[in-house]
Amino acid sequence: MKISYNWLKSLIDIQESVEEIGKLLTATGLEVEGIEEIESIKGGLKGFVVGEVLTCETFMVKEKQLSLTTVSIGAETPSTIVCGAANVRAGQKVIIATLGTTIYFEDGKSFVIEKRKVYGHPSEGMICAEDEIGTGHSHDGILVLDTALPNGTPAMEYFKSIGKSFEADYQIEIGLTPNRADAASHLGVARDLRAVLGREINMPSIENFKPVAKKSDFQIILENTEACPRFCGLEIRGIAVKESPEWLKNALLAIGLNPISNIVDITNYICHTLGQPMHAFDADEVKGHKIVVRVPEKGTKFTTLDGTERTLSGNDLMVCNAEEPMAIAGVFGGQKSGIKSTTQNVFLEVAYFNPVWVRRTATFHGLKTDASFRYERGTDPNMPPFAIRLAAVLIQELAGGEIIGEPTDVYPNLIGNFEITVKHKNINRLIGKNLDDRLIHKILKSLDIEILSDNGSEMQVSVPPYRVDVTREADVIEEILRIYGFDNIELSETLQTDFLSSFAEKDADKLQFRIIELLAANGFNEIQTLSITRPAYNQALEATAKGETVVLLNPLSEELSVMRSSLLLTGMESVAYNINRRQKDLKLFEFGRSYFKKDDKYKENKHLGVWMTGNRQSESWASPSTPLAFHDLALVVQKILKAMKVVKFDTQEADFSVFQYGLTYLINKKPVVSLGLVKPQLAKLADVKQAVFYADFDWEYLLKQYSSKVAFVEIPKFPEVRRDLSLVIDSEVKFEQVAAIAAKTEKNLLQSINAFDVYAGEKLGEGKKSYSVSFTLIDKEKTLTDDVIDKTMQRLIAAYEKELGAIIRK
């Protein structure tokens, strides 16, 4: 954001240099990124002084009359100057370009005044015409002055004495952060200087706002008060569109804006002075003398001031007349209703638009204007009445005309101040220094923050709505600190930080990093794949999809036109990429999101995907290479669950549309992870031919299961006992059923159960298999006796015989 130093001085008394002002602004949080001198006259009249022609003698050179003059420029010895102007005379006061002065011409050329001989006569300067000084375009003769200023007076002082200031300005470049919408103007910057320097702001005067008695017949209708909470309008008749005066053009040029015409330049001046965008319509183009703020239908065509025809989205707020749109509200005006050289009557618009609506429209149309820059961040809803009156005063001053009645102000729902409770202990704690209450009050008042009450321990403050970034206690404390000054806070020997907000019991980022460290320690590499994927991938996984496929509106290509519904196949592309480069033993993982549409709402879930393929370890002399198996992946999955404090879970077969075989672990009957061997048909889609094991964690659900609480259990004082059984059962029976029957039959003594051998063969008969199972028993209160152990095992045997038809091998 660009600020003019001279413009700023018109709003607040500044005695400091521009460099000092830059340091003060940076200290308050408005970081000054650069300061550039802006000269209204190139060269800044350096080297030009007031002089007096003492003598003047003419001589002829090739039928051309020249004058040999002696000129006083305040030095003891007069200077000799050869002058070619016909109007030079003795006794005249003139402007002299002294030796070393650079003369700049309108065509961009320049030269330096040097001592030289002109037709045999010494010449030690130049008596200047308007165009040689840079104050005009005339070259008919030298500029003759009517002044009593002493000889040698700088030319800049002479022009000031006759009401023409060509003083240099400075452009201050501020790196405005998005939260400081209040500082997006000269007034906003002046407010911060007021707080720091303790000086009052000199608001522009609107005393000359004098409307005629009659009332305007313009009608204002707000059809959408959410998008446009406030709208002010004013009619001015009989104006003359012409070039702006020098002071206004110089002000705009100083901040990088090109002057256009007096009316348009005034609207820009108001915007950059007060931070209040506004628009001027040609009143004769407002059909029906009616202003309607509404949202036209989707597909409506509209031509903006730049001559571009745009198609409205159906969500664009427009300022319309009785028949058609005239401007994109808060963004850009229309070509048809804009100010032209023939405009005689204007209708001024100064409004407060909802930032969300303006941001959405500006983004859709790819427009970034000075108006949208401010409206998107939030303007002052209380500024429109003042801004429209100031604009009217300036228009009358620079373009004539008469103001028709008072402004029409449509403001159905008032926007109030923010009321915030601030505790004194938090002020001192966060700042790191105890500040006097009177100083705190003074700082807040200088920032327009009203103190409603203060009981010594806490105060209630009222923040004006133009401070959109001050809505919490911490924000108010930050305001106090930045005005008091970070440099005024002494550093203690032991630095510490503090905070107001509470932290979640579960830090999702820390838990994710914990799992990343765990997987990395087990030889895994993290990958990141595109969320945009091929439609064929989602179609192949349609059976497991949670909803409809999310299709991109403007896809890069047909191959990348949808959002992925699973991490599986995008990760398989990474597997294929590595295998094709002779890296066949892979352990990969990714934290990513899947996307789907359900009930007309777009949703996304975070997942952890784990891929394993190739050999368990590289081939070496010490041990042969062995291919990875399902239990290798299961071991990794169980390590992750253990790290997330998940101990108890149920299992069921995994979805056969994804896995050749596998398991799904459930917590409270909801899947938390599915793992298994990826079906060859799916692997082939990603050009992977070797076996790949894959685990898909529902990361968000897994996070909910985590608890930071730790339960401590006393180490048993009595020994545990192991007993084994060999069960001949049907081949369809799974170990999970065996374990479940044991847990149900013996709830008190059973510590654990483990299958240490599985056998299937002809000796057992067709459709049979044998499980060798170990049972660990323990009584935490006493030592187990043989009698108790035997009775327990008999109950287990009876349960297996009854529920599974098991035969106990002796």
Tab-separated table of N, CA, C and O in Angstrom, residues 2 4 7 169 171 244 246-262 264-270 272-273:
chain	number	residue	atom	x	y	z
A	2	LYS	N	0.519	2.220	-0.825
A	2	LYS	CA	1.320	3.444	-0.965
A	2	LYS	C	0.645	4.604	-0.227
A	2	LYS	O	-0.546	4.827	-0.357
A	4	SER	N	1.205	8.872	0.746
A	4	SER	CA	1.925	10.114	0.461
A	4	SER	C	2.241	10.832	1.772
A	4	SER	O	1.351	11.039	2.608
A	7	TRP	N	0.373	14.154	1.907
A	7	TRP	CA	-1.058	13.856	2.117
A	7	TRP	C	-1.294	13.520	3.578
A	7	TRP	O	-2.268	13.973	4.194
A	169	ASP	N	7.487	15.370	-2.547
A	169	ASP	CA	6.714	14.485	-1.684
A	169	ASP	C	7.497	13.189	-1.525
A	169	ASP	O	8.512	12.959	-2.195
A	171	GLN	N	6.829	8.910	-1.222
A	171	GLN	CA	5.915	7.779	-1.290
A	171	GLN	C	6.385	6.734	-0.281
A	171	GLN	O	7.498	6.222	-0.376
A	244	SER	N	-8.336	17.882	-13.381
A	244	SER	CA	-8.207	18.186	-11.945
A	244	SER	C	-7.129	19.236	-11.717
A	244	SER	O	-6.200	19.375	-12.526
A	246	GLU	N	-3.782	20.983	-9.932
A	246	GLU	CA	-2.451	20.399	-9.727
A	246	GLU	C	-2.345	19.677	-8.388
A	246	GLU	O	-1.755	18.599	-8.295
A	247	TRP	N	-2.931	20.247	-7.322
A	247	TRP	CA	-2.774	19.628	-6.002
A	247	TRP	C	-3.380	18.226	-5.964
A	247	TRP	O	-2.824	17.306	-5.346
A	248	LEU	N	-4.517	18.057	-6.651
A	248	LEU	CA	-5.181	16.752	-6.655
A	248	LEU	C	-4.414	15.773	-7.543
A	248	LEU	O	-4.218	14.594	-7.173
A	249	LYS	N	-3.973	16.235	-8.704
A	249	LYS	CA	-3.197	15.364	-9.592
A	249	LYS	C	-1.895	14.932	-8.918
A	249	LYS	O	-1.522	13.751	-8.988
A	250	ASN	N	-1.220	15.868	-8.261
A	250	ASN	CA	0.038	15.526	-7.596
A	250	ASN	C	-0.169	14.524	-6.470
A	250	ASN	O	0.658	13.631	-6.251
A	251	ALA	N	-1.290	14.676	-5.741
A	251	ALA	CA	-1.576	13.744	-4.645
A	251	ALA	C	-1.751	12.323	-5.177
A	251	ALA	O	-1.185	11.368	-4.636
A	252	LEU	N	-2.518	12.188	-6.251
A	252	LEU	CA	-2.751	10.856	-6.819
A	252	LEU	C	-1.483	10.285	-7.443
A	252	LEU	O	-1.188	9.093	-7.298
A	253	LEU	N	-0.732	11.126	-8.136
A	253	LEU	CA	0.525	10.661	-8.744
A	253	LEU	C	1.506	10.177	-7.695
A	253	LEU	O	2.279	9.243	-7.926
A	254	ALA	N	1.463	10.805	-6.514
A	254	ALA	CA	2.392	10.435	-5.447
A	254	ALA	C	2.168	9.018	-4.941
A	254	ALA	O	3.078	8.406	-4.379
A	255	ILE	N	0.947	8.485	-5.121
A	255	ILE	CA	0.696	7.107	-4.683
A	255	ILE	C	0.524	6.165	-5.880
A	255	ILE	O	0.002	5.061	-5.743
A	256	GLY	N	0.951	6.649	-7.058
A	256	GLY	CA	0.979	5.772	-8.218
A	256	GLY	C	-0.302	5.696	-9.013
A	256	GLY	O	-0.454	4.796	-9.845
A	257	LEU	N	-1.241	6.631	-8.806
A	257	LEU	CA	-2.493	6.649	-9.563
A	257	LEU	C	-2.435	7.713	-10.657
A	257	LEU	O	-1.913	8.811	-10.422
A	258	ASN	N	-2.989	7.404	-11.814
A	258	ASN	CA	-3.032	8.364	-12.910
A	258	ASN	C	-4.311	9.202	-12.820
A	258	ASN	O	-5.409	8.636	-12.755
A	259	PRO	N	-4.184	10.523	-12.825
A	259	PRO	CA	-5.388	11.365	-12.825
A	259	PRO	C	-6.205	11.131	-14.089
A	259	PRO	O	-5.648	10.898	-15.168
A	260	ILE	N	-7.549	11.189	-13.951
A	260	ILE	CA	-8.440	10.946	-15.094
A	260	ILE	C	-9.291	12.182	-15.374
A	260	ILE	O	-9.235	12.765	-16.451
A	261	SER	N	-10.093	12.569	-14.405
A	261	SER	CA	-10.903	13.787	-14.496
A	261	SER	C	-11.243	14.209	-13.079
A	261	SER	O	-11.070	13.430	-12.133
A	262	ASN	N	-11.739	15.427	-12.941
A	262	ASN	CA	-11.991	15.922	-11.590
A	262	ASN	C	-12.954	15.039	-10.802
A	262	ASN	O	-12.725	14.755	-9.618
A	264	VAL	N	-13.802	11.696	-11.248
A	264	VAL	CA	-13.216	10.389	-10.948
A	264	VAL	C	-12.070	10.529	-9.947
A	264	VAL	O	-11.927	9.707	-9.029
A	265	ASP	N	-11.270	11.573	-10.115
A	265	ASP	CA	-10.135	11.776	-9.204
A	265	ASP	C	-10.608	12.039	-7.773
A	265	ASP	O	-9.964	11.607	-6.810
A	266	ILE	N	-11.732	12.718	-7.627
A	266	ILE	CA	-12.278	12.968	-6.280
A	266	ILE	C	-12.686	11.655	-5.621
A	266	ILE	O	-12.419	11.434	-4.427
A	267	THR	N	-13.314	10.751	-6.374
A	267	THR	CA	-13.710	9.461	-5.774
A	267	THR	C	-12.478	8.674	-5.331
A	267	THR	O	-12.492	8.029	-4.283
A	268	ASN	N	-11.406	8.734	-6.134
A	268	ASN	CA	-10.164	8.055	-5.738
A	268	ASN	C	-9.530	8.736	-4.533
A	268	ASN	O	-8.968	8.069	-3.658
A	269	TYR	N	-9.623	10.052	-4.493
A	269	TYR	CA	-9.056	10.798	-3.364
A	269	TYR	C	-9.776	10.436	-2.063
A	269	TYR	O	-9.141	10.234	-1.020
A	270	ILE	N	-11.095	10.331	-2.112
A	270	ILE	CA	-11.875	9.939	-0.933
A	270	ILE	C	-11.486	8.538	-0.483
A	270	ILE	O	-11.283	8.269	0.710
A	272	HIS	N	-8.679	6.872	-0.887
A	272	HIS	CA	-7.341	6.774	-0.302
A	272	HIS	C	-7.158	7.701	0.898
A	272	HIS	O	-6.225	7.504	1.671
A	273	THR	N	-8.041	8.659	1.071
A	273	THR	CA	-7.983	9.497	2.278
A	273	THR	C	-8.651	8.791	3.449
A	273	THR	O	-8.070	8.660	4.532
